[in-house]
Amino acid sequence: MMWNDNLKIGVELIDSEHHELCDRIDKLFAACGKGHGKDEIVSTVEFLESYTKKHFSEEEKLQRASSYPKCAAHKAMHEYFKSKITEFKRDLQENGATVSTVSATNYFLMDWLLNHIQKVDSELAQYIAH
Ligand SMILES: [Fe+2]
């Protein structure tokens, strides 16, 4: 639902990882729609915590390898996302999965990822392609 070819930036490894990230967020979204969001949220957040560590470091490696000038700013965005994941995880541990937490988390994940892929990562891909 969320992933489509328009989101491809043209770097195969990155595209397949973005696809995986989108699918996971879709899964959470679908679970919310069936009233099972609370069951799915913890595993989604934990998956994202480990998967984004790997994914972002691969993207950052690619940037260093091509001497990308916006490397530091891009990394700062990744760090922001990681800090949000840590925050969501702590909130879930302390307050449990309330309906408002689940929907706020889901909305943030979808919005951030789509925006990041379409603007920030595609700008990187354009730079690499030149
Ligand atoms: Fe990125």
Short mmCIF file of N, CA, C and O and ligand atoms in Angstrom, two decimals:
data_model
loop_
_atom_site.label_atom_id
_atom_site.label_comp_id
_atom_site.label_asym_id
_atom_site.label_seq_id
_atom_site.Cartn_x
_atom_site.Cartn_y
_atom_site.Cartn_z
N MET A 1 0.84 -1.21 0.00
CA MET A 1 0.00 0.00 0.00
C MET A 1 0.87 1.26 0.00
O MET A 1 0.71 2.14 -0.81
N MET A 2 1.81 1.28 0.91
CA MET A 2 2.63 2.48 1.01
C MET A 2 3.79 2.47 0.00
O MET A 2 4.12 3.48 -0.58
N TRP A 3 4.39 1.29 -0.20
CA TRP A 3 5.53 1.21 -1.12
C TRP A 3 5.06 1.20 -2.56
O TRP A 3 4.10 0.51 -2.91
N ASN A 4 5.70 1.99 -3.39
CA ASN A 4 5.43 1.91 -4.83
C ASN A 4 6.68 2.34 -5.57
O ASN A 4 7.61 2.91 -4.97
N ASP A 5 6.72 2.07 -6.87
CA ASP A 5 7.92 2.32 -7.65
C ASP A 5 8.35 3.79 -7.67
O ASP A 5 9.52 4.08 -7.89
N ASN A 6 7.42 4.68 -7.43
CA ASN A 6 7.79 6.10 -7.40
C ASN A 6 8.72 6.42 -6.24
O ASN A 6 9.37 7.46 -6.22
N LEU A 7 8.76 5.52 -5.26
CA LEU A 7 9.64 5.76 -4.11
C LEU A 7 11.06 5.27 -4.36
O LEU A 7 11.95 5.53 -3.56
N LYS A 8 11.25 4.56 -5.47
CA LYS A 8 12.59 4.06 -5.76
C LYS A 8 13.54 5.22 -6.04
O LYS A 8 13.21 6.12 -6.80
N ILE A 9 14.72 5.15 -5.43
CA ILE A 9 15.70 6.21 -5.70
C ILE A 9 16.76 5.74 -6.69
O ILE A 9 17.61 6.49 -7.11
N GLY A 10 16.73 4.45 -7.01
CA GLY A 10 17.64 3.93 -8.03
C GLY A 10 18.91 3.29 -7.49
O GLY A 10 19.81 2.95 -8.24
N VAL A 11 18.99 3.15 -6.17
CA VAL A 11 20.12 2.43 -5.57
C VAL A 11 19.50 1.15 -4.99
O VAL A 11 18.70 1.23 -4.04
N GLU A 12 19.82 0.01 -5.60
CA GLU A 12 19.09 -1.21 -5.32
C GLU A 12 19.02 -1.61 -3.83
O GLU A 12 17.95 -1.92 -3.32
N LEU A 13 20.16 -1.58 -3.17
CA LEU A 13 20.19 -1.97 -1.75
C LEU A 13 19.30 -1.06 -0.90
O LEU A 13 18.50 -1.52 -0.09
N ILE A 14 19.45 0.23 -1.14
CA ILE A 14 18.67 1.21 -0.37
C ILE A 14 17.17 1.04 -0.67
O ILE A 14 16.34 1.05 0.24
N ASP A 15 16.85 0.84 -1.95
CA ASP A 15 15.44 0.65 -2.32
C ASP A 15 14.84 -0.58 -1.65
O ASP A 15 13.71 -0.53 -1.15
N SER A 16 15.60 -1.66 -1.60
CA SER A 16 15.02 -2.86 -1.00
C SER A 16 14.85 -2.69 0.51
O SER A 16 13.90 -3.18 1.10
N GLU A 17 15.75 -1.94 1.12
CA GLU A 17 15.60 -1.68 2.56
C GLU A 17 14.44 -0.73 2.84
O GLU A 17 13.71 -0.89 3.82
N HIS A 18 14.26 0.26 1.96
CA HIS A 18 13.11 1.16 2.11
C HIS A 18 11.80 0.38 1.96
O HIS A 18 10.84 0.62 2.67
N HIS A 19 11.82 -0.56 1.02
CA HIS A 19 10.64 -1.39 0.79
C HIS A 19 10.29 -2.16 2.07
O HIS A 19 9.13 -2.19 2.52
N GLU A 20 11.31 -2.74 2.67
CA GLU A 20 11.12 -3.49 3.92
C GLU A 20 10.57 -2.59 5.04
O GLU A 20 9.64 -2.96 5.76
N LEU A 21 11.13 -1.40 5.15
CA LEU A 21 10.67 -0.45 6.18
C LEU A 21 9.20 -0.08 5.94
O LEU A 21 8.40 -0.05 6.88
N CYS A 22 8.86 0.21 4.69
CA CYS A 22 7.48 0.56 4.36
C CYS A 22 6.53 -0.59 4.69
O CYS A 22 5.45 -0.36 5.24
N ASP A 23 6.94 -1.80 4.34
CA ASP A 23 6.09 -2.96 4.61
C ASP A 23 5.81 -3.13 6.09
O ASP A 23 4.70 -3.47 6.50
N ARG A 24 6.85 -2.89 6.89
CA ARG A 24 6.67 -3.03 8.34
C ARG A 24 5.70 -1.99 8.89
O ARG A 24 4.88 -2.26 9.76
N ILE A 25 5.80 -0.78 8.39
CA ILE A 25 4.91 0.28 8.85
C ILE A 25 3.48 0.01 8.37
O ILE A 25 2.51 0.22 9.09
N ASP A 26 3.36 -0.52 7.16
CA ASP A 26 2.06 -0.94 6.63
C ASP A 26 1.41 -1.99 7.52
O ASP A 26 0.19 -1.98 7.75
N LYS A 27 2.24 -2.91 7.98
CA LYS A 27 1.75 -4.00 8.81
C LYS A 27 1.15 -3.43 10.11
O LYS A 27 0.09 -3.87 10.57
N LEU A 28 1.84 -2.46 10.66
CA LEU A 28 1.35 -1.80 11.87
C LEU A 28 0.03 -1.08 11.58
O LEU A 28 -0.93 -1.17 12.34
N PHE A 29 0.00 -0.41 10.44
CA PHE A 29 -1.19 0.32 10.03
C PHE A 29 -2.39 -0.62 9.87
O PHE A 29 -3.49 -0.34 10.35
N ALA A 30 -2.12 -1.76 9.23
CA ALA A 30 -3.19 -2.75 9.02
C ALA A 30 -3.67 -3.30 10.36
O ALA A 30 -4.87 -3.48 10.58
N ALA A 31 -2.71 -3.55 11.26
CA ALA A 31 -3.07 -4.06 12.60
C ALA A 31 -3.94 -3.05 13.33
O ALA A 31 -4.92 -3.42 13.99
N CYS A 32 -3.60 -1.77 13.20
CA CYS A 32 -4.40 -0.71 13.84
C CYS A 32 -5.83 -0.74 13.30
O CYS A 32 -6.79 -0.62 14.06
N GLY A 33 -5.94 -0.91 11.99
CA GLY A 33 -7.25 -0.95 11.35
C GLY A 33 -8.12 -2.09 11.85
O GLY A 33 -9.34 -2.00 11.84
N LYS A 34 -7.48 -3.18 12.28
CA LYS A 34 -8.24 -4.32 12.79
C LYS A 34 -8.36 -4.29 14.31
O LYS A 34 -8.80 -5.27 14.93
N GLY A 35 -7.89 -3.20 14.89
CA GLY A 35 -7.97 -3.08 16.35
C GLY A 35 -6.88 -3.85 17.08
O GLY A 35 -6.96 -4.08 18.28
N HIS A 36 -5.81 -4.26 16.34
CA HIS A 36 -4.71 -4.98 16.98
C HIS A 36 -3.43 -4.15 17.05
O HIS A 36 -2.34 -4.70 17.17
N GLY A 37 -3.57 -2.85 16.94
CA GLY A 37 -2.40 -1.98 16.93
C GLY A 37 -1.52 -2.15 18.15
O GLY A 37 -0.30 -2.14 18.06
N LYS A 38 -2.17 -2.34 19.31
CA LYS A 38 -1.41 -2.48 20.55
C LYS A 38 -0.50 -3.70 20.55
O LYS A 38 0.55 -3.70 21.16
N ASP A 39 -0.95 -4.77 19.88
CA ASP A 39 -0.14 -5.99 19.84
C ASP A 39 1.05 -5.85 18.90
O ASP A 39 2.08 -6.49 19.08
N GLU A 40 0.87 -5.02 17.91
CA GLU A 40 1.88 -4.92 16.86
C GLU A 40 2.90 -3.82 17.13
O GLU A 40 4.04 -3.88 16.65
N ILE A 41 2.53 -2.84 17.93
CA ILE A 41 3.38 -1.66 18.05
C ILE A 41 4.75 -1.93 18.66
O ILE A 41 5.75 -1.44 18.16
N VAL A 42 4.81 -2.76 19.70
CA VAL A 42 6.10 -2.99 20.36
C VAL A 42 7.07 -3.69 19.41
O VAL A 42 8.22 -3.28 19.26
N SER A 43 6.57 -4.73 18.72
CA SER A 43 7.48 -5.43 17.81
C SER A 43 7.88 -4.55 16.63
O SER A 43 9.01 -4.63 16.14
N THR A 44 6.98 -3.67 16.18
CA THR A 44 7.34 -2.76 15.08
C THR A 44 8.44 -1.80 15.52
O THR A 44 9.43 -1.62 14.81
N VAL A 45 8.26 -1.22 16.70
CA VAL A 45 9.26 -0.26 17.19
C VAL A 45 10.61 -0.96 17.41
O VAL A 45 11.66 -0.43 17.05
N GLU A 46 10.58 -2.18 17.94
CA GLU A 46 11.83 -2.90 18.15
C GLU A 46 12.49 -3.29 16.83
O GLU A 46 13.71 -3.21 16.67
N PHE A 47 11.67 -3.69 15.87
CA PHE A 47 12.21 -3.99 14.55
C PHE A 47 12.87 -2.74 13.96
O PHE A 47 14.00 -2.78 13.46
N LEU A 48 12.17 -1.62 14.02
CA LEU A 48 12.69 -0.38 13.44
C LEU A 48 13.98 0.06 14.12
O LEU A 48 14.90 0.56 13.49
N GLU A 49 14.03 -0.15 15.41
CA GLU A 49 15.22 0.24 16.17
C GLU A 49 16.47 -0.50 15.62
O GLU A 49 17.50 0.13 15.38
N SER A 50 16.35 -1.79 15.40
CA SER A 50 17.53 -2.50 14.91
C SER A 50 17.72 -2.34 13.40
O SER A 50 18.82 -2.16 12.92
N TYR A 51 16.62 -2.35 12.66
CA TYR A 51 16.76 -2.28 11.20
C TYR A 51 17.27 -0.92 10.73
O TYR A 51 18.07 -0.84 9.80
N THR A 52 16.80 0.16 11.36
CA THR A 52 17.26 1.48 10.91
C THR A 52 18.73 1.70 11.25
O THR A 52 19.42 2.41 10.53
N LYS A 53 19.20 1.07 12.32
CA LYS A 53 20.63 1.19 12.65
C LYS A 53 21.46 0.71 11.46
O LYS A 53 22.38 1.37 11.01
N LYS A 54 21.11 -0.46 10.96
CA LYS A 54 21.80 -1.06 9.82
C LYS A 54 21.57 -0.22 8.55
O LYS A 54 22.51 0.13 7.85
N HIS A 55 20.33 0.12 8.32
CA HIS A 55 19.98 0.83 7.09
C HIS A 55 20.63 2.22 7.02
O HIS A 55 21.23 2.59 6.01
N PHE A 56 20.53 2.98 8.10
CA PHE A 56 21.11 4.32 8.09
C PHE A 56 22.63 4.25 7.96
O PHE A 56 23.23 5.07 7.27
N SER A 57 23.25 3.29 8.61
CA SER A 57 24.71 3.25 8.50
C SER A 57 25.14 2.86 7.08
O SER A 57 26.16 3.34 6.59
N GLU A 58 24.33 2.06 6.40
CA GLU A 58 24.65 1.75 4.99
C GLU A 58 24.50 2.99 4.11
O GLU A 58 25.33 3.26 3.25
N GLU A 59 23.45 3.75 4.36
CA GLU A 59 23.25 4.99 3.59
C GLU A 59 24.39 5.97 3.86
O GLU A 59 24.88 6.63 2.94
N GLU A 60 24.79 6.06 5.11
CA GLU A 60 25.85 7.01 5.48
C GLU A 60 27.20 6.58 4.89
O GLU A 60 28.00 7.42 4.49
N LYS A 61 27.40 5.26 4.80
CA LYS A 61 28.62 4.74 4.20
C LYS A 61 28.67 5.13 2.72
O LYS A 61 29.69 5.55 2.19
N LEU A 62 27.54 4.98 2.06
CA LEU A 62 27.42 5.35 0.66
C LEU A 62 27.73 6.84 0.45
O LEU A 62 28.39 7.24 -0.51
N GLN A 63 27.26 7.66 1.39
CA GLN A 63 27.50 9.10 1.30
C GLN A 63 28.97 9.44 1.47
O GLN A 63 29.51 10.27 0.74
N ARG A 64 29.60 8.79 2.43
CA ARG A 64 31.04 9.05 2.64
C ARG A 64 31.82 8.60 1.41
O ARG A 64 32.74 9.29 0.97
N ALA A 65 31.44 7.45 0.86
CA ALA A 65 32.16 6.91 -0.29
C ALA A 65 32.06 7.82 -1.51
O ALA A 65 32.94 7.85 -2.35
N SER A 66 30.97 8.59 -1.60
CA SER A 66 30.84 9.48 -2.75
C SER A 66 31.10 10.94 -2.37
O SER A 66 30.75 11.84 -3.11
N SER A 67 31.70 11.14 -1.20
CA SER A 67 32.01 12.50 -0.68
C SER A 67 30.80 13.43 -0.78
O SER A 67 30.91 14.57 -1.24
N TYR A 68 29.68 12.92 -0.37
CA TYR A 68 28.44 13.71 -0.44
C TYR A 68 28.54 14.94 0.46
O TYR A 68 28.80 14.82 1.66
N PRO A 69 28.33 16.14 -0.09
CA PRO A 69 28.52 17.35 0.72
C PRO A 69 27.50 17.53 1.85
O PRO A 69 27.78 18.23 2.81
N LYS A 70 26.32 16.89 1.73
CA LYS A 70 25.30 17.08 2.77
C LYS A 70 25.27 15.92 3.78
O LYS A 70 24.26 15.71 4.46
N CYS A 71 26.38 15.23 3.82
CA CYS A 71 26.54 14.08 4.71
C CYS A 71 26.12 14.35 6.17
O CYS A 71 25.33 13.60 6.74
N ALA A 72 26.65 15.42 6.74
CA ALA A 72 26.40 15.70 8.15
C ALA A 72 24.93 16.04 8.41
O ALA A 72 24.34 15.55 9.38
N ALA A 73 24.34 16.83 7.53
CA ALA A 73 22.93 17.21 7.71
C ALA A 73 22.04 15.98 7.56
O ALA A 73 21.05 15.81 8.30
N HIS A 74 22.40 15.11 6.64
CA HIS A 74 21.61 13.89 6.42
C HIS A 74 21.70 12.97 7.64
O HIS A 74 20.70 12.44 8.12
N LYS A 75 22.92 12.86 8.15
CA LYS A 75 23.12 12.02 9.34
C LYS A 75 22.31 12.56 10.53
O LYS A 75 21.74 11.79 11.29
N ALA A 76 22.26 13.88 10.64
CA ALA A 76 21.50 14.50 11.74
C ALA A 76 20.02 14.10 11.66
O ALA A 76 19.37 13.88 12.68
N MET A 77 19.49 13.97 10.44
CA MET A 77 18.09 13.56 10.27
C MET A 77 17.90 12.10 10.70
O MET A 77 16.89 11.76 11.31
N HIS A 78 18.87 11.28 10.36
CA HIS A 78 18.81 9.88 10.80
C HIS A 78 18.86 9.79 12.32
O HIS A 78 18.12 9.01 12.94
N GLU A 79 19.73 10.62 12.92
CA GLU A 79 19.84 10.61 14.38
C GLU A 79 18.52 11.05 15.03
O GLU A 79 18.11 10.52 16.05
N TYR A 80 17.88 12.02 14.41
CA TYR A 80 16.58 12.48 14.92
C TYR A 80 15.56 11.34 14.90
O TYR A 80 14.86 11.09 15.88
N PHE A 81 15.52 10.61 13.78
CA PHE A 81 14.58 9.49 13.68
C PHE A 81 14.88 8.44 14.74
O PHE A 81 13.99 7.94 15.41
N LYS A 82 16.17 8.12 14.90
CA LYS A 82 16.55 7.13 15.90
C LYS A 82 16.15 7.58 17.31
O LYS A 82 15.71 6.78 18.12
N SER A 83 16.31 8.88 17.58
CA SER A 83 15.94 9.37 18.91
C SER A 83 14.43 9.30 19.12
O SER A 83 13.96 9.04 20.23
N LYS A 84 13.67 9.49 18.06
CA LYS A 84 12.21 9.36 18.16
C LYS A 84 11.82 7.92 18.46
O LYS A 84 10.92 7.66 19.25
N ILE A 85 12.50 6.98 17.83
CA ILE A 85 12.23 5.55 18.07
C ILE A 85 12.51 5.21 19.54
O ILE A 85 11.71 4.54 20.19
N THR A 86 13.63 5.71 20.05
CA THR A 86 13.98 5.49 21.46
C THR A 86 12.90 6.07 22.36
O THR A 86 12.49 5.46 23.35
N GLU A 87 12.44 7.26 21.99
CA GLU A 87 11.39 7.93 22.76
C GLU A 87 10.08 7.12 22.75
O GLU A 87 9.45 6.94 23.79
N PHE A 88 9.70 6.62 21.58
CA PHE A 88 8.47 5.81 21.48
C PHE A 88 8.59 4.56 22.33
O PHE A 88 7.65 4.17 23.01
N LYS A 89 9.78 3.97 22.28
CA LYS A 89 9.99 2.73 23.02
C LYS A 89 9.85 2.98 24.52
O LYS A 89 9.19 2.22 25.23
N ARG A 90 10.47 4.06 24.98
CA ARG A 90 10.40 4.40 26.40
C ARG A 90 8.95 4.70 26.81
O ARG A 90 8.47 4.24 27.84
N ASP A 91 8.26 5.43 25.97
CA ASP A 91 6.87 5.78 26.24
C ASP A 91 6.00 4.52 26.35
O ASP A 91 5.15 4.41 27.23
N LEU A 92 6.25 3.57 25.44
CA LEU A 92 5.49 2.31 25.47
C LEU A 92 5.78 1.52 26.73
O LEU A 92 4.88 0.92 27.33
N GLN A 93 7.07 1.52 27.13
CA GLN A 93 7.44 0.79 28.34
C GLN A 93 6.82 1.42 29.58
O GLN A 93 6.35 0.73 30.48
N GLU A 94 6.82 2.75 29.61
CA GLU A 94 6.34 3.44 30.80
C GLU A 94 4.82 3.55 30.87
O GLU A 94 4.23 3.41 31.93
N ASN A 95 4.21 3.81 29.73
CA ASN A 95 2.77 4.09 29.74
C ASN A 95 1.91 3.04 29.04
O ASN A 95 0.69 3.17 29.02
N GLY A 96 2.55 2.06 28.44
CA GLY A 96 1.80 1.05 27.70
C GLY A 96 1.33 1.61 26.36
O GLY A 96 1.53 2.78 26.06
N ALA A 97 0.71 0.75 25.58
CA ALA A 97 0.27 1.16 24.25
C ALA A 97 -1.15 1.71 24.32
O ALA A 97 -2.12 0.97 24.25
N THR A 98 -1.27 3.01 24.45
CA THR A 98 -2.60 3.61 24.43
C THR A 98 -2.97 3.87 22.96
O THR A 98 -2.09 3.92 22.09
N VAL A 99 -4.23 4.03 22.70
CA VAL A 99 -4.67 4.28 21.33
C VAL A 99 -4.00 5.53 20.77
O VAL A 99 -3.55 5.55 19.62
N SER A 100 -3.88 6.56 21.61
CA SER A 100 -3.27 7.79 21.10
C SER A 100 -1.78 7.61 20.81
O SER A 100 -1.28 8.15 19.82
N THR A 101 -1.08 6.84 21.64
CA THR A 101 0.35 6.57 21.37
C THR A 101 0.50 5.80 20.07
O THR A 101 1.35 6.13 19.23
N VAL A 102 -0.31 4.77 19.90
CA VAL A 102 -0.21 3.94 18.71
C VAL A 102 -0.46 4.77 17.45
O VAL A 102 0.32 4.72 16.50
N SER A 103 -1.50 5.57 17.47
CA SER A 103 -1.79 6.32 16.25
C SER A 103 -0.78 7.44 16.01
O SER A 103 -0.39 7.68 14.87
N ALA A 104 -0.30 8.08 17.08
CA ALA A 104 0.71 9.13 16.90
C ALA A 104 2.01 8.53 16.36
O ALA A 104 2.66 9.10 15.48
N THR A 105 2.38 7.37 16.87
CA THR A 105 3.60 6.70 16.43
C THR A 105 3.48 6.31 14.96
O THR A 105 4.36 6.59 14.14
N ASN A 106 2.36 5.68 14.65
CA ASN A 106 2.12 5.24 13.28
C ASN A 106 2.16 6.41 12.30
O ASN A 106 2.80 6.34 11.24
N TYR A 107 1.52 7.48 12.66
CA TYR A 107 1.47 8.65 11.80
C TYR A 107 2.87 9.22 11.59
O TYR A 107 3.29 9.51 10.47
N PHE A 108 3.61 9.35 12.69
CA PHE A 108 4.96 9.89 12.60
C PHE A 108 5.84 9.04 11.69
O PHE A 108 6.55 9.55 10.82
N LEU A 109 5.80 7.72 11.88
CA LEU A 109 6.65 6.80 11.12
C LEU A 109 6.39 6.93 9.63
O LEU A 109 7.31 7.06 8.81
N MET A 110 5.13 6.91 9.27
CA MET A 110 4.74 6.97 7.87
C MET A 110 5.14 8.30 7.24
O MET A 110 5.75 8.36 6.18
N ASP A 111 4.82 9.36 7.96
CA ASP A 111 5.07 10.70 7.46
C ASP A 111 6.57 10.97 7.30
O ASP A 111 7.03 11.46 6.27
N TRP A 112 7.32 10.61 8.33
CA TRP A 112 8.77 10.87 8.30
C TRP A 112 9.42 10.07 7.18
O TRP A 112 10.20 10.61 6.39
N LEU A 113 9.07 8.79 7.11
CA LEU A 113 9.74 7.93 6.13
C LEU A 113 9.44 8.35 4.70
O LEU A 113 10.35 8.48 3.88
N LEU A 114 8.18 8.62 4.40
CA LEU A 114 7.82 9.02 3.04
C LEU A 114 8.51 10.32 2.65
O LEU A 114 9.10 10.45 1.59
N ASN A 115 8.48 11.26 3.57
CA ASN A 115 9.10 12.55 3.34
C ASN A 115 10.62 12.41 3.16
O ASN A 115 11.21 13.00 2.25
N HIS A 116 11.22 11.61 4.00
CA HIS A 116 12.68 11.42 3.95
C HIS A 116 13.11 10.75 2.64
O HIS A 116 14.06 11.18 2.00
N ILE A 117 12.39 9.73 2.24
CA ILE A 117 12.74 9.02 1.00
C ILE A 117 12.57 9.96 -0.20
O ILE A 117 13.45 10.09 -1.04
N GLN A 118 11.42 10.62 -0.24
CA GLN A 118 11.11 11.43 -1.42
C GLN A 118 11.97 12.68 -1.55
O GLN A 118 12.28 13.10 -2.65
N LYS A 119 12.35 13.26 -0.43
CA LYS A 119 13.12 14.51 -0.51
C LYS A 119 14.61 14.28 -0.27
O LYS A 119 15.45 14.59 -1.11
N VAL A 120 14.92 13.74 0.90
CA VAL A 120 16.32 13.69 1.34
C VAL A 120 17.11 12.57 0.63
O VAL A 120 18.20 12.81 0.12
N ASP A 121 16.54 11.37 0.61
CA ASP A 121 17.26 10.27 -0.02
C ASP A 121 17.30 10.40 -1.53
O ASP A 121 18.27 10.01 -2.18
N SER A 122 16.24 10.94 -2.13
CA SER A 122 16.28 11.06 -3.59
C SER A 122 17.27 12.14 -4.01
O SER A 122 17.89 12.03 -5.07
N GLU A 123 17.47 13.14 -3.17
CA GLU A 123 18.49 14.15 -3.46
C GLU A 123 19.89 13.51 -3.44
O GLU A 123 20.73 13.79 -4.29
N LEU A 124 20.08 12.64 -2.48
CA LEU A 124 21.35 11.89 -2.41
C LEU A 124 21.55 11.05 -3.67
O LEU A 124 22.64 11.03 -4.26
N ALA A 125 20.48 10.36 -4.08
CA ALA A 125 20.58 9.49 -5.26
C ALA A 125 20.93 10.30 -6.51
O ALA A 125 21.71 9.86 -7.35
N GLN A 126 20.32 11.47 -6.61
CA GLN A 126 20.62 12.33 -7.76
C GLN A 126 22.08 12.75 -7.78
O GLN A 126 22.73 12.79 -8.82
N TYR A 127 22.60 13.05 -6.60
CA TYR A 127 24.01 13.43 -6.49
C TYR A 127 24.91 12.28 -6.93
O TYR A 127 25.86 12.48 -7.69
N ILE A 128 24.60 11.09 -6.45
CA ILE A 128 25.42 9.91 -6.77
C ILE A 128 25.38 9.61 -8.27
O ILE A 128 26.38 9.23 -8.87
N ALA A 129 24.22 9.82 -8.87
CA ALA A 129 24.05 9.50 -10.29
C ALA A 129 24.82 10.44 -11.22
O ALA A 129 25.05 10.12 -12.39
N HIS A 130 25.24 11.60 -10.69
CA HIS A 130 25.93 12.56 -11.57
C HIS A 130 27.43 12.35 -11.63
O HIS A 130 28.01 11.80 -10.74
FE FE B 1 18.41 8.78 4.52
#
